[in-house]
């Protein structure tokens, strides 16, 4: 299975936030969309970074409530791992697990084309296993 298969099911919408947006605005965006991370982008297609709830919590612990008025660029992860729509889901699952990454932007032709979460990847693996199980059960039940 490929990442494009996941995007076909879940959609390719990506919530982005501008680097100069205040952290409080980021939190409002995460809550509004019920998501755990947003891609930091100046224009909605280029990737400047990624920022998650975890980033906010860690920085709040360090800097206190004053962090809420500071720009997202101060807390984002600037070195972002990405994948392409053709990436293999099993390989991506291993990468996400090994590097403790929960959200990975999908880039196609140098442009932001979607985002996948570890939940999306696990769900696709479970769906694939369920399909295989149904096939095998059907095969066994039809056997003479």
Tab-separated table of N, CA, C and O in Angstrom, residues 11-129:
chain	number	residue	atom	x	y	z
A	11	UNK	N	-8.279	12.229	2.412
A	11	UNK	CA	-8.233	13.555	1.815
A	11	UNK	C	-6.841	14.151	1.925
A	11	UNK	O	-6.006	13.685	2.695
A	12	UNK	N	-6.633	15.204	1.159
A	12	UNK	CA	-5.298	15.793	1.119
A	12	UNK	C	-5.233	17.165	1.779
A	12	UNK	O	-4.240	17.879	1.649
A	13	UNK	N	-6.271	17.527	2.504
A	13	UNK	CA	-6.281	18.822	3.190
A	13	UNK	C	-5.203	18.851	4.272
A	13	UNK	O	-5.032	17.876	5.009
A	14	UNK	N	-4.487	19.943	4.333
A	14	UNK	CA	-3.444	20.127	5.338
A	14	UNK	C	-3.681	21.456	6.033
A	14	UNK	O	-3.824	22.496	5.378
A	15	UNK	N	-3.720	21.421	7.334
A	15	UNK	CA	-3.841	22.652	8.099
A	15	UNK	C	-2.450	23.243	8.257
A	15	UNK	O	-1.530	22.578	8.716
A	16	UNK	N	-2.318	24.488	7.832
A	16	UNK	CA	-1.034	25.166	7.953
A	16	UNK	C	-1.182	26.390	8.843
A	16	UNK	O	-2.291	26.900	9.066
A	17	UNK	N	-0.059	26.835	9.345
A	17	UNK	CA	0.000	28.044	10.150
A	17	UNK	C	1.232	28.816	9.685
A	17	UNK	O	2.248	28.226	9.327
A	18	UNK	N	1.129	30.120	9.661
A	18	UNK	CA	2.250	30.946	9.205
A	18	UNK	C	3.316	31.025	10.304
A	18	UNK	O	2.975	30.993	11.485
A	19	UNK	N	4.579	31.144	9.929
A	19	UNK	CA	5.661	31.188	10.922
A	19	UNK	C	5.520	32.334	11.924
A	19	UNK	O	5.916	32.191	13.086
A	20	UNK	N	4.944	33.446	11.493
A	20	UNK	CA	4.820	34.602	12.384
A	20	UNK	C	3.553	34.562	13.245
A	20	UNK	O	3.354	35.422	14.111
A	21	UNK	N	2.691	33.572	13.047
A	21	UNK	CA	1.472	33.456	13.862
A	21	UNK	C	1.853	33.236	15.323
A	21	UNK	O	2.847	32.588	15.637
A	22	UNK	N	1.050	33.774	16.208
A	22	UNK	CA	1.292	33.593	17.643
A	22	UNK	C	0.951	32.161	18.042
A	22	UNK	O	0.064	31.530	17.451
A	23	UNK	N	1.637	31.680	19.049
A	23	UNK	CA	1.389	30.325	19.543
A	23	UNK	C	-0.068	30.179	19.971
A	23	UNK	O	-0.677	29.139	19.733
A	24	UNK	N	-0.667	31.214	20.536
A	24	UNK	CA	-2.087	31.121	20.935
A	24	UNK	C	-2.976	30.896	19.715
A	24	UNK	O	-3.965	30.186	19.786
A	25	UNK	N	-2.617	31.487	18.567
A	25	UNK	CA	-3.377	31.268	17.337
A	25	UNK	C	-3.200	29.840	16.836
A	25	UNK	O	-4.138	29.225	16.323
A	26	UNK	N	-1.982	29.323	16.977
A	26	UNK	CA	-1.732	27.918	16.634
A	26	UNK	C	-2.641	27.013	17.456
A	26	UNK	O	-3.275	26.103	16.914
A	27	UNK	N	-2.708	27.259	18.763
A	27	UNK	CA	-3.544	26.420	19.636
A	27	UNK	C	-5.010	26.490	19.218
A	27	UNK	O	-5.703	25.466	19.222
A	28	UNK	N	-5.480	27.662	18.852
A	28	UNK	CA	-6.869	27.801	18.391
A	28	UNK	C	-7.082	26.988	17.117
A	28	UNK	O	-8.113	26.315	16.975
A	29	UNK	N	-6.102	27.009	16.219
A	29	UNK	CA	-6.208	26.253	14.963
A	29	UNK	C	-6.220	24.752	15.241
A	29	UNK	O	-7.038	24.020	14.666
A	30	UNK	N	-5.342	24.287	16.120
A	30	UNK	CA	-5.308	22.863	16.452
A	30	UNK	C	-6.638	22.419	17.063
A	30	UNK	O	-7.173	21.367	16.707
A	31	UNK	N	-7.168	23.237	17.961
A	31	UNK	CA	-8.444	22.896	18.602
A	31	UNK	C	-9.595	22.932	17.597
A	31	UNK	O	-10.439	22.023	17.583
A	32	UNK	N	-9.623	23.938	16.760
A	32	UNK	CA	-10.698	24.086	15.769
A	32	UNK	C	-10.757	22.892	14.824
A	32	UNK	O	-11.837	22.412	14.472
A	33	UNK	N	-9.593	22.387	14.417
A	33	UNK	CA	-9.543	21.282	13.465
A	33	UNK	C	-9.391	19.917	14.138
A	33	UNK	O	-9.332	18.899	13.450
A	34	UNK	N	-9.314	19.919	15.480
A	34	UNK	CA	-9.170	18.688	16.251
A	34	UNK	C	-7.973	17.857	15.759
A	34	UNK	O	-8.105	16.671	15.449
A	35	UNK	N	-6.819	18.513	15.649
A	35	UNK	CA	-5.598	17.870	15.171
A	35	UNK	C	-4.468	18.084	16.169
A	35	UNK	O	-4.558	18.942	17.050
A	36	UNK	N	-3.402	17.312	16.012
A	36	UNK	CA	-2.278	17.385	16.935
A	36	UNK	C	-1.066	18.113	16.407
A	36	UNK	O	-0.120	18.355	17.153
A	37	UNK	N	-1.068	18.475	15.137
A	37	UNK	CA	0.079	19.173	14.555
A	37	UNK	C	-0.368	19.959	13.336
A	37	UNK	O	-1.371	19.632	12.705
A	38	UNK	N	0.434	20.976	13.019
A	38	UNK	CA	0.181	21.777	11.814
A	38	UNK	C	1.516	22.004	11.110
A	38	UNK	O	2.562	22.115	11.748
A	39	UNK	N	1.437	22.070	9.810
A	39	UNK	CA	2.617	22.399	9.021
A	39	UNK	C	2.783	23.915	9.068
A	39	UNK	O	1.822	24.657	8.908
A	40	UNK	N	4.017	24.345	9.302
A	40	UNK	CA	4.316	25.773	9.304
A	40	UNK	C	4.701	26.145	7.874
A	40	UNK	O	5.625	25.565	7.307
A	41	UNK	N	3.942	27.074	7.303
A	41	UNK	CA	4.133	27.423	5.900
A	41	UNK	C	3.825	28.896	5.676
A	41	UNK	O	2.781	29.373	6.116
A	42	UNK	N	4.704	29.584	4.959
A	42	UNK	CA	4.419	30.993	4.671
A	42	UNK	C	3.325	31.186	3.623
A	42	UNK	O	2.682	32.226	3.585
A	43	UNK	N	3.100	30.137	2.795
A	43	UNK	CA	2.166	30.303	1.686
A	43	UNK	C	1.197	29.138	1.484
A	43	UNK	O	0.449	29.117	0.521
A	44	UNK	N	1.207	28.151	2.364
A	44	UNK	CA	0.304	27.010	2.237
A	44	UNK	C	0.827	25.894	1.354
A	44	UNK	O	0.201	24.847	1.256
A	45	UNK	N	1.970	26.092	0.705
A	45	UNK	CA	2.533	25.038	-0.145
A	45	UNK	C	3.984	24.712	0.207
A	45	UNK	O	4.393	23.572	0.066
A	46	UNK	N	4.752	25.693	0.632
A	46	UNK	CA	6.145	25.458	1.040
A	46	UNK	C	6.168	25.079	2.519
A	46	UNK	O	5.309	25.515	3.297
A	47	UNK	N	7.124	24.264	2.908
A	47	UNK	CA	7.218	23.815	4.295
A	47	UNK	C	8.390	24.507	4.983
A	47	UNK	O	9.540	24.320	4.603
A	48	UNK	N	8.064	25.323	6.002
A	48	UNK	CA	9.094	25.977	6.800
A	48	UNK	C	9.390	25.169	8.055
A	48	UNK	O	10.462	25.268	8.642
A	49	UNK	N	8.408	24.347	8.476
A	49	UNK	CA	8.565	23.552	9.688
A	49	UNK	C	7.278	22.814	10.005
A	49	UNK	O	6.330	22.815	9.216
A	50	UNK	N	7.278	22.204	11.167
A	50	UNK	CA	6.076	21.541	11.668
A	50	UNK	C	6.028	21.802	13.172
A	50	UNK	O	7.074	21.902	13.823
A	51	UNK	N	4.839	21.925	13.704
A	51	UNK	CA	4.687	22.211	15.126
A	51	UNK	C	3.535	21.376	15.670
A	51	UNK	O	2.501	21.232	15.034
A	52	UNK	N	3.760	20.784	16.834
A	52	UNK	CA	2.766	19.889	17.425
A	52	UNK	C	2.375	20.352	18.836
A	52	UNK	O	3.027	21.219	19.425
A	53	UNK	N	1.343	19.736	19.351
A	53	UNK	CA	0.930	19.995	20.732
A	53	UNK	C	2.088	19.731	21.685
A	53	UNK	O	2.293	20.469	22.646
A	54	UNK	N	2.836	18.703	21.395
A	54	UNK	CA	3.981	18.339	22.232
A	54	UNK	C	5.016	19.459	22.270
A	54	UNK	O	5.584	19.767	23.317
A	55	UNK	N	5.263	20.100	21.129
A	55	UNK	CA	6.191	21.237	21.080
A	55	UNK	C	5.710	22.357	21.989
A	55	UNK	O	6.499	22.962	22.728
A	56	UNK	N	4.416	22.636	21.942
A	56	UNK	CA	3.851	23.708	22.761
A	56	UNK	C	4.002	23.374	24.242
A	56	UNK	O	4.458	24.211	25.031
A	57	UNK	N	3.665	22.165	24.623
A	57	UNK	CA	3.733	21.778	26.038
A	57	UNK	C	5.161	21.891	26.567
A	57	UNK	O	5.399	22.433	27.654
A	58	UNK	N	6.113	21.400	25.809
A	58	UNK	CA	7.514	21.461	26.259
A	58	UNK	C	7.981	22.906	26.418
A	58	UNK	O	8.672	23.247	27.372
A	59	UNK	N	7.634	23.768	25.465
A	59	UNK	CA	8.071	25.163	25.548
A	59	UNK	C	7.314	25.924	26.633
A	59	UNK	O	7.876	26.827	27.262
A	60	UNK	N	6.053	25.590	26.855
A	60	UNK	CA	5.314	26.211	27.962
A	60	UNK	C	5.990	25.897	29.293
A	60	UNK	O	6.089	26.758	30.167
A	61	UNK	N	6.451	24.693	29.431
A	61	UNK	CA	7.146	24.295	30.655
A	61	UNK	C	8.404	25.142	30.848
A	61	UNK	O	8.724	25.548	31.962
A	62	UNK	N	9.107	25.414	29.754
A	62	UNK	CA	10.348	26.194	29.821
A	62	UNK	C	10.108	27.692	30.007
A	62	UNK	O	10.825	28.351	30.755
A	63	UNK	N	9.113	28.263	29.279
A	63	UNK	CA	8.959	29.711	29.203
A	63	UNK	C	7.715	30.268	29.881
A	63	UNK	O	7.581	31.494	29.986
A	64	UNK	N	6.796	29.426	30.270
A	64	UNK	CA	5.578	29.904	30.900
A	64	UNK	C	4.595	30.495	29.907
A	64	UNK	O	4.773	30.399	28.689
A	65	UNK	N	3.574	31.151	30.433
A	65	UNK	CA	2.466	31.653	29.621
A	65	UNK	C	2.880	32.720	28.618
A	65	UNK	O	2.183	32.944	27.633
A	66	UNK	N	4.029	33.369	28.820
A	66	UNK	CA	4.487	34.381	27.857
A	66	UNK	C	4.696	33.770	26.471
A	66	UNK	O	4.650	34.481	25.463
A	67	UNK	N	4.889	32.462	26.426
A	67	UNK	CA	5.083	31.776	25.149
A	67	UNK	C	3.895	31.976	24.208
A	67	UNK	O	4.061	32.031	22.999
A	68	UNK	N	2.702	32.118	24.758
A	68	UNK	CA	1.485	32.192	23.941
A	68	UNK	C	1.490	33.358	22.959
A	68	UNK	O	0.880	33.273	21.899
A	69	UNK	N	2.198	34.423	23.274
A	69	UNK	CA	2.263	35.571	22.387
A	69	UNK	C	3.436	35.546	21.427
A	69	UNK	O	3.544	36.401	20.551
A	70	UNK	N	4.287	34.560	21.558
A	70	UNK	CA	5.476	34.484	20.705
A	70	UNK	C	5.150	33.784	19.384
A	70	UNK	O	4.186	33.035	19.290
A	71	UNK	N	5.981	34.009	18.359
A	71	UNK	CA	5.695	33.406	17.056
A	71	UNK	C	5.976	31.907	17.014
A	71	UNK	O	6.887	31.409	17.691
A	72	UNK	N	5.203	31.232	16.212
A	72	UNK	CA	5.321	29.787	16.040
A	72	UNK	C	6.735	29.396	15.595
A	72	UNK	O	7.252	28.364	15.999
A	73	UNK	N	7.383	30.208	14.782
A	73	UNK	CA	8.723	29.868	14.277
A	73	UNK	C	9.711	29.610	15.407
A	73	UNK	O	10.704	28.931	15.209
A	74	UNK	N	9.440	30.149	16.609
A	74	UNK	CA	10.345	29.948	17.740
A	74	UNK	C	10.224	28.554	18.360
A	74	UNK	O	11.115	28.132	19.087
A	75	UNK	N	9.130	27.871	18.083
A	75	UNK	CA	8.952	26.551	18.702
A	75	UNK	C	8.835	25.409	17.695
A	75	UNK	O	8.818	24.247	18.075
A	76	UNK	N	8.771	25.750	16.412
A	76	UNK	CA	8.579	24.714	15.387
A	76	UNK	C	9.839	23.873	15.213
A	76	UNK	O	10.944	24.288	15.548
A	77	UNK	N	9.648	22.687	14.667
A	77	UNK	CA	10.760	21.853	14.224
A	77	UNK	C	11.036	22.260	12.786
A	77	UNK	O	10.170	22.129	11.922
A	78	UNK	N	12.248	22.767	12.535
A	78	UNK	CA	12.573	23.284	11.203
A	78	UNK	C	13.035	22.183	10.246
A	78	UNK	O	12.815	22.294	9.043
A	79	UNK	N	13.664	21.153	10.761
A	79	UNK	CA	14.105	20.048	9.910
A	79	UNK	C	12.986	19.012	9.867
A	79	UNK	O	12.850	18.201	10.774
A	80	UNK	N	12.216	19.061	8.802
A	80	UNK	CA	11.011	18.248	8.700
A	80	UNK	C	11.258	17.058	7.780
A	80	UNK	O	11.674	17.215	6.642
A	81	UNK	N	10.991	15.879	8.288
A	81	UNK	CA	11.000	14.689	7.433
A	81	UNK	C	9.703	14.699	6.647
A	81	UNK	O	8.644	15.015	7.183
A	82	UNK	N	9.801	14.346	5.388
A	82	UNK	CA	8.625	14.292	4.533
A	82	UNK	C	8.625	12.964	3.789
A	82	UNK	O	9.586	12.201	3.859
A	83	UNK	N	7.551	12.711	3.077
A	83	UNK	CA	7.472	11.538	2.211
A	83	UNK	C	6.749	11.954	0.936
A	83	UNK	O	6.216	13.055	0.853
A	84	UNK	N	6.747	11.062	-0.028
A	84	UNK	CA	6.039	11.317	-1.287
A	84	UNK	C	4.772	10.457	-1.316
A	84	UNK	O	4.653	9.504	-0.537
A	85	UNK	N	3.852	10.752	-2.206
A	85	UNK	CA	2.654	9.917	-2.325
A	85	UNK	C	2.975	8.463	-2.688
A	85	UNK	O	2.191	7.562	-2.393
A	86	UNK	N	4.131	8.233	-3.310
A	86	UNK	CA	4.522	6.881	-3.707
A	86	UNK	C	5.213	6.098	-2.597
A	86	UNK	O	5.545	4.924	-2.788
A	87	UNK	N	5.434	6.708	-1.450
A	87	UNK	CA	6.123	6.029	-0.348
A	87	UNK	C	5.316	4.812	0.112
A	87	UNK	O	4.082	4.821	0.113
A	88	UNK	N	6.033	3.770	0.497
A	88	UNK	CA	5.429	2.536	0.988
A	88	UNK	C	4.982	2.729	2.440
A	88	UNK	O	5.761	3.200	3.279
A	89	UNK	N	3.754	2.364	2.743
A	89	UNK	CA	3.194	2.569	4.077
A	89	UNK	C	3.983	1.786	5.134
A	89	UNK	O	4.254	2.315	6.215
A	90	UNK	N	4.394	0.561	4.840
A	90	UNK	CA	5.140	-0.229	5.823
A	90	UNK	C	6.480	0.417	6.152
A	90	UNK	O	6.884	0.469	7.319
A	91	UNK	N	7.172	0.930	5.139
A	91	UNK	CA	8.448	1.609	5.382
A	91	UNK	C	8.230	2.880	6.199
A	91	UNK	O	9.003	3.188	7.111
A	92	UNK	N	7.187	3.611	5.874
A	92	UNK	CA	6.896	4.837	6.596
A	92	UNK	C	6.550	4.552	8.055
A	92	UNK	O	6.973	5.288	8.945
A	93	UNK	N	5.820	3.486	8.296
A	93	UNK	CA	5.480	3.100	9.675
A	93	UNK	C	6.747	2.852	10.478
A	93	UNK	O	6.886	3.303	11.616
A	94	UNK	N	7.705	2.133	9.876
A	94	UNK	CA	8.973	1.873	10.573
A	94	UNK	C	9.722	3.175	10.846
A	94	UNK	O	10.235	3.392	11.945
A	95	UNK	N	9.780	4.043	9.852
A	95	UNK	CA	10.468	5.325	10.021
A	95	UNK	C	9.825	6.149	11.127
A	95	UNK	O	10.526	6.710	11.984
A	96	UNK	N	8.510	6.219	11.124
A	96	UNK	CA	7.807	7.002	12.128
A	96	UNK	C	8.037	6.428	13.520
A	96	UNK	O	8.221	7.175	14.484
A	97	UNK	N	8.060	5.113	13.627
A	97	UNK	CA	8.279	4.465	14.916
A	97	UNK	C	9.710	4.668	15.394
A	97	UNK	O	9.937	5.063	16.546
A	98	UNK	N	10.671	4.424	14.523
A	98	UNK	CA	12.081	4.543	14.902
A	98	UNK	C	12.463	5.964	15.291
A	98	UNK	O	13.259	6.166	16.205
A	99	UNK	N	11.907	6.951	14.602
A	99	UNK	CA	12.280	8.343	14.848
A	99	UNK	C	11.269	9.083	15.724
A	99	UNK	O	11.408	10.299	15.920
A	100	UNK	N	10.280	8.350	16.213
A	100	UNK	CA	9.257	8.917	17.098
A	100	UNK	C	8.576	10.139	16.476
A	100	UNK	O	8.443	11.186	17.084
A	101	UNK	N	8.150	9.959	15.233
A	101	UNK	CA	7.466	11.007	14.478
A	101	UNK	C	5.989	10.643	14.397
A	101	UNK	O	5.641	9.531	14.021
A	102	UNK	N	5.125	11.571	14.740
A	102	UNK	CA	3.691	11.293	14.709
A	102	UNK	C	2.995	11.860	13.478
A	102	UNK	O	1.917	11.412	13.126
A	103	UNK	N	3.598	12.859	12.844
A	103	UNK	CA	2.984	13.507	11.683
A	103	UNK	C	4.045	13.745	10.623
A	103	UNK	O	5.128	14.245	10.933
A	104	UNK	N	3.716	13.392	9.391
A	104	UNK	CA	4.671	13.540	8.301
A	104	UNK	C	3.994	14.199	7.096
A	104	UNK	O	3.032	13.651	6.554
A	105	UNK	N	4.483	15.363	6.695
A	105	UNK	CA	3.927	15.996	5.497
A	105	UNK	C	4.254	15.175	4.249
A	105	UNK	O	5.316	14.559	4.156
A	106	UNK	N	3.332	15.201	3.314
A	106	UNK	CA	3.518	14.522	2.027
A	106	UNK	C	3.815	15.614	1.002
A	106	UNK	O	3.086	16.601	0.909
A	107	UNK	N	4.911	15.422	0.260
A	107	UNK	CA	5.345	16.407	-0.721
A	107	UNK	C	5.328	15.757	-2.104
A	107	UNK	O	5.827	14.651	-2.281
A	108	UNK	N	4.740	16.462	-3.049
A	108	UNK	CA	4.682	15.973	-4.422
A	108	UNK	C	5.127	17.115	-5.340
A	108	UNK	O	4.504	18.180	-5.339
A	109	UNK	N	6.196	16.898	-6.058
A	109	UNK	CA	6.700	17.935	-6.951
A	109	UNK	C	7.147	19.179	-6.214
A	109	UNK	O	6.999	20.287	-6.721
A	110	UNK	N	7.670	19.014	-5.011
A	110	UNK	CA	8.147	20.153	-4.231
A	110	UNK	C	7.064	20.937	-3.524
A	110	UNK	O	7.344	21.950	-2.893
A	111	UNK	N	5.822	20.460	-3.598
A	111	UNK	CA	4.704	21.169	-2.970
A	111	UNK	C	4.004	20.284	-1.950
A	111	UNK	O	3.920	19.079	-2.125
A	112	UNK	N	3.500	20.906	-0.919
A	112	UNK	CA	2.753	20.211	0.119
A	112	UNK	C	1.517	19.570	-0.493
A	112	UNK	O	0.711	20.245	-1.129
A	113	UNK	N	1.384	18.246	-0.327
A	113	UNK	CA	0.290	17.520	-0.984
A	113	UNK	C	-0.598	16.756	-0.009
A	113	UNK	O	-1.538	16.085	-0.420
A	114	UNK	N	-0.298	16.836	1.281
A	114	UNK	CA	-1.073	16.120	2.278
A	114	UNK	C	-0.258	15.951	3.541
A	114	UNK	O	0.878	16.420	3.638
A	115	UNK	N	-0.835	15.268	4.495
A	115	UNK	CA	-0.132	14.941	5.735
A	115	UNK	C	-0.677	13.609	6.231
A	115	UNK	O	-1.875	13.324	6.072
A	116	UNK	N	0.206	12.783	6.764
A	116	UNK	CA	-0.237	11.519	7.358
A	116	UNK	C	0.225	11.470	8.802
A	116	UNK	O	1.297	11.970	9.145
A	117	UNK	N	-0.608	10.887	9.630
A	117	UNK	CA	-0.271	10.706	11.037
A	117	UNK	C	0.026	9.240	11.279
A	117	UNK	O	-0.326	8.377	10.461
A	118	UNK	N	0.629	8.963	12.407
A	118	UNK	CA	0.898	7.568	12.752
A	118	UNK	C	-0.431	6.816	12.861
A	118	UNK	O	-0.519	5.643	12.498
A	119	UNK	N	-1.484	7.492	13.278
A	119	UNK	CA	-2.802	6.862	13.338
A	119	UNK	C	-3.305	6.460	11.966
A	119	UNK	O	-3.883	5.386	11.794
A	120	UNK	N	-3.074	7.306	10.968
A	120	UNK	CA	-3.467	6.980	9.592
A	120	UNK	C	-2.725	5.745	9.105
A	120	UNK	O	-3.303	4.870	8.454
A	121	UNK	N	-1.432	5.694	9.414
A	121	UNK	CA	-0.590	4.582	8.967
A	121	UNK	C	-1.011	3.279	9.648
A	121	UNK	O	-1.155	2.244	8.997
A	122	UNK	N	-1.247	3.337	10.947
A	122	UNK	CA	-1.680	2.142	11.677
A	122	UNK	C	-3.049	1.683	11.182
A	122	UNK	O	-3.272	0.486	10.965
A	123	UNK	N	-3.969	2.626	10.973
A	123	UNK	CA	-5.297	2.263	10.469
A	123	UNK	C	-5.201	1.566	9.119
A	123	UNK	O	-5.883	0.565	8.879
A	124	UNK	N	-4.341	2.070	8.240
A	124	UNK	CA	-4.217	1.441	6.921
A	124	UNK	C	-3.661	0.030	7.044
A	124	UNK	O	-4.077	-0.873	6.322
A	125	UNK	N	-2.732	-0.177	7.967
A	125	UNK	CA	-2.181	-1.521	8.184
A	125	UNK	C	-3.239	-2.470	8.731
A	125	UNK	O	-3.338	-3.618	8.300
A	126	UNK	N	-4.052	-1.986	9.652
A	126	UNK	CA	-5.130	-2.802	10.218
A	126	UNK	C	-6.155	-3.137	9.135
A	126	UNK	O	-6.608	-4.282	9.031
A	127	UNK	N	-6.506	-2.152	8.320
A	127	UNK	CA	-7.457	-2.389	7.222
A	127	UNK	C	-6.921	-3.434	6.252
A	127	UNK	O	-7.661	-4.308	5.790
A	128	UNK	N	-5.634	-3.350	5.955
A	128	UNK	CA	-5.024	-4.307	5.036
A	128	UNK	C	-5.031	-5.718	5.641
A	128	UNK	O	-5.352	-6.692	4.953
A	129	UNK	N	-4.713	-5.818	6.925
A	129	UNK	CA	-4.744	-7.126	7.586
A	129	UNK	C	-6.161	-7.693	7.627
A	129	UNK	O	-6.363	-8.895	7.442
